[in-house]
XYZ file of C-alpha atoms in Angstrom:
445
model
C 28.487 -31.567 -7.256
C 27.165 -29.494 -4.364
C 24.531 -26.911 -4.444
C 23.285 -24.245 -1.810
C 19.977 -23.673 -0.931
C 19.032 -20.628 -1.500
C 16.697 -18.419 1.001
C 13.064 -17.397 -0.098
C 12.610 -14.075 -0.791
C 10.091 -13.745 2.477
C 13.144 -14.687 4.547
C 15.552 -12.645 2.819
C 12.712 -10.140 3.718
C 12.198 -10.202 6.493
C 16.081 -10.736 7.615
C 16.904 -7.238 6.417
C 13.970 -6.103 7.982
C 14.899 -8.320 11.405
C 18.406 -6.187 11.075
C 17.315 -3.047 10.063
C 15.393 -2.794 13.000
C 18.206 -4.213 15.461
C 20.450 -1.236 13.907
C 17.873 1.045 13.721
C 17.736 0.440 18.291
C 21.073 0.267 18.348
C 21.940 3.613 16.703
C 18.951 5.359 19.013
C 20.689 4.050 22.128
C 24.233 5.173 20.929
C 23.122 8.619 19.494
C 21.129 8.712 23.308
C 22.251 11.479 25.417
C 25.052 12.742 23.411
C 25.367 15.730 21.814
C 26.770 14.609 19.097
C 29.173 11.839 18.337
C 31.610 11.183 15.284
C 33.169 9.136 13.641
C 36.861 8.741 12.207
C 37.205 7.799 8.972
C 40.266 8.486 6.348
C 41.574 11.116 8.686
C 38.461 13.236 8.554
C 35.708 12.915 11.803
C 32.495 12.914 10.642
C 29.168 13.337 12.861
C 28.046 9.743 13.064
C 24.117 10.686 12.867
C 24.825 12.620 10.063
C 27.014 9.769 8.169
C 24.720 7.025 8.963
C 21.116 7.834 9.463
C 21.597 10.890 7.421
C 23.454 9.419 4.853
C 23.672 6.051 4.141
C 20.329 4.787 5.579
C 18.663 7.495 4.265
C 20.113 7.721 1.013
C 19.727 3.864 0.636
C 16.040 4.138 1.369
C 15.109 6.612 -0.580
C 16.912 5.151 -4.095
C 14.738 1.665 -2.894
C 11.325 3.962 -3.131
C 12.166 5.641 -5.789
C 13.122 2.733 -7.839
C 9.678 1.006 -7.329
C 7.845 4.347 -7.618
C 9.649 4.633 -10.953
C 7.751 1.456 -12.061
C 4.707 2.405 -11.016
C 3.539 4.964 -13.950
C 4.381 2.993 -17.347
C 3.400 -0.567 -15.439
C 0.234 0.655 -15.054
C -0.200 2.484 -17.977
C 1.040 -0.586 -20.314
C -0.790 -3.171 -18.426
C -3.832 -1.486 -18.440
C -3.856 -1.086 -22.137
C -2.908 -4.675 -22.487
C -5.471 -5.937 -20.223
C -8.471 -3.610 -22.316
C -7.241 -4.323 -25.665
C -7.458 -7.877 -24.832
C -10.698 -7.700 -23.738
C -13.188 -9.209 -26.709
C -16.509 -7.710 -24.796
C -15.612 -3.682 -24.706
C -18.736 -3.709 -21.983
C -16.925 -6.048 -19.910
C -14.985 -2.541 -18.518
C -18.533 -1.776 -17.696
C -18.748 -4.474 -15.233
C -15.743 -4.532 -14.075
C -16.166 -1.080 -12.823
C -19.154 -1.941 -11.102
C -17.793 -4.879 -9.266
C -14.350 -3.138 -8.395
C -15.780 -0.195 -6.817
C -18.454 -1.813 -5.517
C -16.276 -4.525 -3.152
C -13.857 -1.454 -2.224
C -16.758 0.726 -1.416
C -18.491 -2.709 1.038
C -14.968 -3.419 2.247
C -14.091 0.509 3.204
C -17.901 0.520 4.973
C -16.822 -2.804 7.084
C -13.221 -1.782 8.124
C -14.792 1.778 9.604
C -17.819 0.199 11.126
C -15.373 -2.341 12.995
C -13.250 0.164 14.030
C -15.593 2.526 15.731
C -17.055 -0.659 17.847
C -13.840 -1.851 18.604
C -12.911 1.990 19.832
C -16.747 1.937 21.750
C -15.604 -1.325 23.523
C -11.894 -0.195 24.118
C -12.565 3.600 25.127
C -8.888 4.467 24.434
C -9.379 8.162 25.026
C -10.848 8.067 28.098
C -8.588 9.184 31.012
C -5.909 11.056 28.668
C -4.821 14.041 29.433
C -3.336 15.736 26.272
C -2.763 19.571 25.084
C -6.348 20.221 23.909
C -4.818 23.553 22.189
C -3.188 21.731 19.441
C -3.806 23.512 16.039
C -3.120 21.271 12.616
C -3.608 22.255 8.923
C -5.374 20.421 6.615
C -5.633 20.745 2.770
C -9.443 21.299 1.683
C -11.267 19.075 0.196
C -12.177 19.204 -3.275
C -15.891 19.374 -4.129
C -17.629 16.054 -5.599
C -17.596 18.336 -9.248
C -14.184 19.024 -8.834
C -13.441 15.374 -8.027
C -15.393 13.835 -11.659
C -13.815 16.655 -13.598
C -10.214 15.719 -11.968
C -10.530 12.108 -13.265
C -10.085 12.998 -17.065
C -6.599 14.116 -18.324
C -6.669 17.387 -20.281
C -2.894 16.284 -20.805
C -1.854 12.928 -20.050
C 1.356 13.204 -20.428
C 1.278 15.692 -17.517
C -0.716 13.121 -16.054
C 1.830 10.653 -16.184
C 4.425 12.723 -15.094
C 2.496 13.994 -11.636
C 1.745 10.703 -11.333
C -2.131 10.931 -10.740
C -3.340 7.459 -11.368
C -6.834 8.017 -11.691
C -6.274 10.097 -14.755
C -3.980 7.467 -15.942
C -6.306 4.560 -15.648
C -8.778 6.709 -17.894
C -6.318 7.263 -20.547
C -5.164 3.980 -20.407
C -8.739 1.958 -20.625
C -9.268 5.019 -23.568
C -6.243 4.014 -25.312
C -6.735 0.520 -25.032
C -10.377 0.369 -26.475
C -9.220 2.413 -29.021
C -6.768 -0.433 -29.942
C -8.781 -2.767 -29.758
C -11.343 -1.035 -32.223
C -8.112 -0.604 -34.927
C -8.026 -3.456 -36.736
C -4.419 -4.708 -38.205
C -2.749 -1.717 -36.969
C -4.308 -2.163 -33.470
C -3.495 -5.654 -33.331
C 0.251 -4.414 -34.332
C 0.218 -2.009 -31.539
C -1.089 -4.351 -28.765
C 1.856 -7.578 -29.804
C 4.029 -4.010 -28.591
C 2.307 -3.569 -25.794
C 2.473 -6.854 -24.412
C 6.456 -7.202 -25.393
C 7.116 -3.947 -23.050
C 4.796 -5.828 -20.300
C 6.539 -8.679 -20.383
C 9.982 -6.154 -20.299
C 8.489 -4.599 -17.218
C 7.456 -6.816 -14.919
C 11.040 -8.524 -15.705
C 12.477 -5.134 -13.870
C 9.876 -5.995 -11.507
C 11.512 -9.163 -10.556
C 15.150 -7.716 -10.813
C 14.366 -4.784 -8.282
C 12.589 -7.560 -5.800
C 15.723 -9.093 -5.638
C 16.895 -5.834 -4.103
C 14.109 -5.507 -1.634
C 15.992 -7.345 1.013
C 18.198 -4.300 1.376
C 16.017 -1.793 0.084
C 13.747 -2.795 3.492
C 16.802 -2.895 5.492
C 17.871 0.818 5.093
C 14.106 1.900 5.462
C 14.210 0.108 8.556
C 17.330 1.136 9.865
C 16.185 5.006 9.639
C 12.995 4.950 10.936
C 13.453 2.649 14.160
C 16.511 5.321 14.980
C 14.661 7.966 14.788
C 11.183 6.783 16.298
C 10.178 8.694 19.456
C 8.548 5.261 21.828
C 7.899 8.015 24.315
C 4.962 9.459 22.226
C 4.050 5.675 21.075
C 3.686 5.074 25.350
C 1.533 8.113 25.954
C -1.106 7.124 22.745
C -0.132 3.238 23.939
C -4.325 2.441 24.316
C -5.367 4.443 20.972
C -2.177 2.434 19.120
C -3.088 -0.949 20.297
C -6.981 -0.890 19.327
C -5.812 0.527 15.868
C -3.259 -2.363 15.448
C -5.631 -4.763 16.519
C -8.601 -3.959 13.896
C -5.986 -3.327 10.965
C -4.647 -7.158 11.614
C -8.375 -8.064 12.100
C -9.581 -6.929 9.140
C -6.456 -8.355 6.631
C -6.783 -11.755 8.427
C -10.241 -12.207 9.485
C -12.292 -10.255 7.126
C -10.839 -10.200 4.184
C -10.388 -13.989 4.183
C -14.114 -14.378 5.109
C -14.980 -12.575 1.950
C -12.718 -13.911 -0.134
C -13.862 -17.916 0.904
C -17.726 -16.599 1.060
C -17.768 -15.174 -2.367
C -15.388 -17.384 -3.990
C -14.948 -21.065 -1.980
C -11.084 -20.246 -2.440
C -9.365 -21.285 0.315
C -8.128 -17.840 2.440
C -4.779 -19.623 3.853
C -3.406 -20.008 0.419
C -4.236 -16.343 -0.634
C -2.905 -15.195 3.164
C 0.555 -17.510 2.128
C 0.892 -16.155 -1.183
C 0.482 -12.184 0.049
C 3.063 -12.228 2.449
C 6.337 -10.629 0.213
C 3.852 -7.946 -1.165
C 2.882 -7.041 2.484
C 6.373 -7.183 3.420
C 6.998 -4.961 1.004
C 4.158 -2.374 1.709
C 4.754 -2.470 5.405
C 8.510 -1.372 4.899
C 7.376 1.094 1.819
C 4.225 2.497 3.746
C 3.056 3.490 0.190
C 0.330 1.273 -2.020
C 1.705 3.346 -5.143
C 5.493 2.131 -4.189
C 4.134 -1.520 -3.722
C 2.319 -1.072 -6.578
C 4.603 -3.341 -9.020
C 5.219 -5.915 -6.311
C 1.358 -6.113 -6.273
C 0.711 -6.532 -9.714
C 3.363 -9.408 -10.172
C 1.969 -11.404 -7.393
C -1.853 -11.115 -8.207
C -0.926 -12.431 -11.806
C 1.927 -14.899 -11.045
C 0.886 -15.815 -8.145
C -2.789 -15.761 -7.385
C -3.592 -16.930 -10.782
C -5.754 -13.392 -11.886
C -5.531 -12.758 -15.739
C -3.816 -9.390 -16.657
C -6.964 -8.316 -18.420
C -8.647 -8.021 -14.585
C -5.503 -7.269 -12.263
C -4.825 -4.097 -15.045
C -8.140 -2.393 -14.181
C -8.476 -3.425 -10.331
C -5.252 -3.341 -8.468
C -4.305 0.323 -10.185
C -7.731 1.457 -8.657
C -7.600 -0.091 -5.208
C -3.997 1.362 -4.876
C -5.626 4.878 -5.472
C -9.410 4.315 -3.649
C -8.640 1.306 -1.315
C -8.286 2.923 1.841
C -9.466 0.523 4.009
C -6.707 0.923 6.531
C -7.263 4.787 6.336
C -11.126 4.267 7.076
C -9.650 2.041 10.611
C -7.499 4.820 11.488
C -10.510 7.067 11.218
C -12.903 5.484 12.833
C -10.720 4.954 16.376
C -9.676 8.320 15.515
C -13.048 10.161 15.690
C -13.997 8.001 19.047
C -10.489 8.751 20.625
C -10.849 12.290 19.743
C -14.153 12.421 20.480
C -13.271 10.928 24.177
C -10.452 13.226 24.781
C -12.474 16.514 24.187
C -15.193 14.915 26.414
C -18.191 15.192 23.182
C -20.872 12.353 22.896
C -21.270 11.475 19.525
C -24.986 9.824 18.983
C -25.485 6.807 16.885
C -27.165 9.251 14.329
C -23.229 10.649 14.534
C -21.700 7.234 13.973
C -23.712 6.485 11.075
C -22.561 9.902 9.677
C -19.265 9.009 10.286
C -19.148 5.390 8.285
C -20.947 7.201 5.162
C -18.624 10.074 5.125
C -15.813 7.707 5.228
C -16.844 5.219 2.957
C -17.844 8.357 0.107
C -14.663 10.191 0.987
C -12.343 6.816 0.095
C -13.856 7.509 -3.512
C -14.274 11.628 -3.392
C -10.664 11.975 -2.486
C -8.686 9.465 -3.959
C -6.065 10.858 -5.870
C -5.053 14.162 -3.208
C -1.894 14.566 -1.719
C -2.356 14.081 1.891
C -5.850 12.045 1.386
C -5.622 10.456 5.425
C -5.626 13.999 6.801
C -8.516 15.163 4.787
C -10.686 12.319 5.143
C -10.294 12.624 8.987
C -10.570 16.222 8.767
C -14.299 15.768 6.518
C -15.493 13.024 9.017
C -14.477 15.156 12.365
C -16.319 18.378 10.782
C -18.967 16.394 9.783
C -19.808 15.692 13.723
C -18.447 18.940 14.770
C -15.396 17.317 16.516
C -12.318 20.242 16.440
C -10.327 19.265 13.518
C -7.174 20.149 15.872
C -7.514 16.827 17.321
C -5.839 15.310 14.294
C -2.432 16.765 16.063
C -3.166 14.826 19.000
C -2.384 11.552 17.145
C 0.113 12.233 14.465
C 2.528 11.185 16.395
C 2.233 7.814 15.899
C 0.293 7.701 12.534
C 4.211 6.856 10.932
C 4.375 3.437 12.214
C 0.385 2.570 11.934
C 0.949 3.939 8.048
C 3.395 0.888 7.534
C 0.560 -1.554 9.081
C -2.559 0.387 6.815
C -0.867 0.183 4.013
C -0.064 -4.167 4.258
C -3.885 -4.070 4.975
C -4.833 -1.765 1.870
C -2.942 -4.376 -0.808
C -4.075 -7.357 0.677
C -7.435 -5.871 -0.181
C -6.440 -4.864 -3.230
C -5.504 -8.200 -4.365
C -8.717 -9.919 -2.732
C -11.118 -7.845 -4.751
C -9.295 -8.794 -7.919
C -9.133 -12.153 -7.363
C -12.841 -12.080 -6.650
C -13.442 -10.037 -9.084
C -11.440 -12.557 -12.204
C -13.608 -15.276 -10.463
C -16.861 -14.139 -11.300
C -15.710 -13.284 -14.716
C -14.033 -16.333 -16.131
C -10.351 -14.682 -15.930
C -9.129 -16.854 -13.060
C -6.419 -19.507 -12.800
C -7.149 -21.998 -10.140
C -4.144 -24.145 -10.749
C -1.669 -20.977 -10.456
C -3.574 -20.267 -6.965
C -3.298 -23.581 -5.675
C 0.300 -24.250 -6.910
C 2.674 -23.503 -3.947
C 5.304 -22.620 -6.539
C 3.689 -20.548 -9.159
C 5.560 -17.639 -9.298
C 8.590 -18.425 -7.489
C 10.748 -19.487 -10.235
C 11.471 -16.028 -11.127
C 12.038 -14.920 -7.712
C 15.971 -15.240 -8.101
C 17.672 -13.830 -10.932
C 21.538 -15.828 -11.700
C 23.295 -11.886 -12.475
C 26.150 -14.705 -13.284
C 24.805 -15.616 -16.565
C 24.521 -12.113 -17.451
C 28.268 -11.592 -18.485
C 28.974 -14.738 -20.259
């Protein structure tokens, strides 16, 4: 008998990513120059940009997204109240709260601080000559009222179907304690609970076996129609934005993780990769959301009853990648426009970013306004942020890898310090990897 070795997920990855970017060049060198150009098919002649980037990498894309976006809602929601209803000390949410937002809030602090020195050192904007009359719109910023009163659902099944995750998490931790305070019936209601987990993060696994070609449309799309020439003129700015984000996932967060923890950071670096695959071809923490979930539990060896509560809020306050972005951002900007910010300014800067990961999580468009509260706070021209949007799309893909791996390093500190922690899964090269590949075969016998 003969069997076939079948490739990892990673590699299946990160070969439809490999191809979706080959395509992706290819199509931008054949669609170069030409007006338009078509192809024959079934008698008809079809514009090929419109057939294939248009269509079928588009269209393939966006069904990929929207399948893991259509996870997102009732995973967290279910796992959430499984993870609180399992709790047996109700003021363990207490300090779970604490420590969450507490290690997002030090991390966010650290990312921004390293960016504006590495920006200091690297003086990207100095020398460029850009349109200084850009103009750019920004949503306003909520007030810090507005924000607490935004947090609790007045309907939560509007909630739910908008998709604001704060307001979820505080229905769901409701729910949950209130289960857990209901006796027989409660105890009823939670076996349910954890039967549609265990249902969901089974479509979790089916859809990663998709991924491969999910990534490879997403791919496909974007490197076709990505402008390099406005990547070349913000080459400097790009670079020293690239270089903290990687710093920070594989430097920083590793430090933290062995300092706080005596886990060893390769292992956890190993384990992350298909969930930062994932994000950096999704460029969405919601989207990666499920992916996340399955591989701090299976994986990392972090009980449910921790990863519920801590990887729904780091998708929606994490923003350490957004605080990197920032930081070069405001120096760059700051250099281009020829103002001298003081260290008074600085300081400014790495509070308003740091409380603005928190005051804005939640808002559509919450980059934009952060970077348009930290450039009013120093009295930089908010216009600036056109001066750099040209090449946020591909830095997006690279914040976002950054902003799980954190995600999943604060929960696994965080399940440490409480008891809820499986060494044995983390150590095991092959926890979680069984149910990586799903036989579809079986399923019609």
């Amino acid at each position: 008998m003969t069997t076939t070795k079948k490739l990892s997920l990673t590699a299946r990855i990160v070969l439809g990513m490999t191809a979706g970017i080959a395509v992706g060049f290819f199509f931008q060198w054949l669609l170069a120059g030409a007006d338009e150009r078509h192809l024959t098919l079934l008698g008809m002649s079809l514009p090929l940009k419109a057939f294939f980037v248009d269509g079928i990498f588009h269209v393939g894309g966006e069904i990929f997204i929207a399948s893991l976006k259509m996870l997102v809602v009732p995973l967290v929601f279910v796992s959430l109240v499984c993870g609180t209803c399992s709790l047996s000390d109700t003021s363990k949410l207490g300090r779970l709260g604490g420590k969450s937002i507490g290690l997002y809030i030090l991390t966010t602090a650290l990312a921004i601080s390293l960016a504006i020195g590495a920006a200091l050192l690297a003086s990207p904007g100095n020398g460029v000559e850009m349109q200084s009359d850009a103009t750019f719109d920004v949503s306003s910023a909520p007030t810090l009222a507005q924000v607490f009163i935004n947090i609790f659902p007045s309907n939560p099944i509007q909630s739910m179907a908008s998709g604001n995750m704060l307001q979820i998490i505080v229905f769901a931790v409701l729910f949950g304690l209130a289960v857990a305070l209901s006796g027989q019936a409660g105890e009823r209601i939670a076996a349910l609970f954890n039967d549609f987990n265990e249902i969901i993060m089974k479509l979790v696994t089916l859809l990663m076996n998709l991924a491969p070609y999910g990534v490879f449309f997403l791919m496909a799309k974007l490197f076709t129609t990505l402008g390099f020439e406005t990547i070349a003129s913000l080459l400097k700015y790009f670079l020293v934005v690239l270089f903290v984000l990687l710093f920070h996932g594989l430097a920083v967060y590793p430090t933290l993780l062995k300092t706080l923890t005596g886990l060893n950071p390769l292992i956890f670096l190993r384990k992350m990769r298909d969930a930062a695959l994932f994000a950096f071809s999704t460029s969405s923490s919601n989207a990666t959301l499920p992916v996340t979930m399955e591989t701090v539990n299976k994986k990392l060896g972090v009980n449910n009853s921790i990863s519920s509560f801590t990887v729904p809020l780091g998708a929606t306050i994490n923003m350490d990648g957004t605080a990197i972005m920032q930081g070069v951002a405001t120096v760059f900007i700051a250099q281009v426009f020829g103002v001298d910010l003081s260290l008074t300014d600085y300081l400014m800067v790495i509070l308003t970013a740091t409380l603005a990961s928190i005051g804005t999580a939640g808002v559509p468009g919450v980059g934009l306004i952060m970077l348009a509260m930290v450039l009013q706070q120093v009295g930089l021209p908010v216009e600036g942020i056109a001066l750099i949007i040209g090449v946020d799309r591909l830095l997006d893909m690279t914040r976002t890898s950054v902003n799980i791996t954190g995600d999943a390093m604060v929960s696994v500190i965080v399940a440490k310090s409480e008891g809820e922690f499986d060494q044995k899964v983390f150590n095991d090269p092959r926890a979680g990897l069984k149910e990586e590949t799903i036989d579809f075969h079986h399923l019609r016998d």
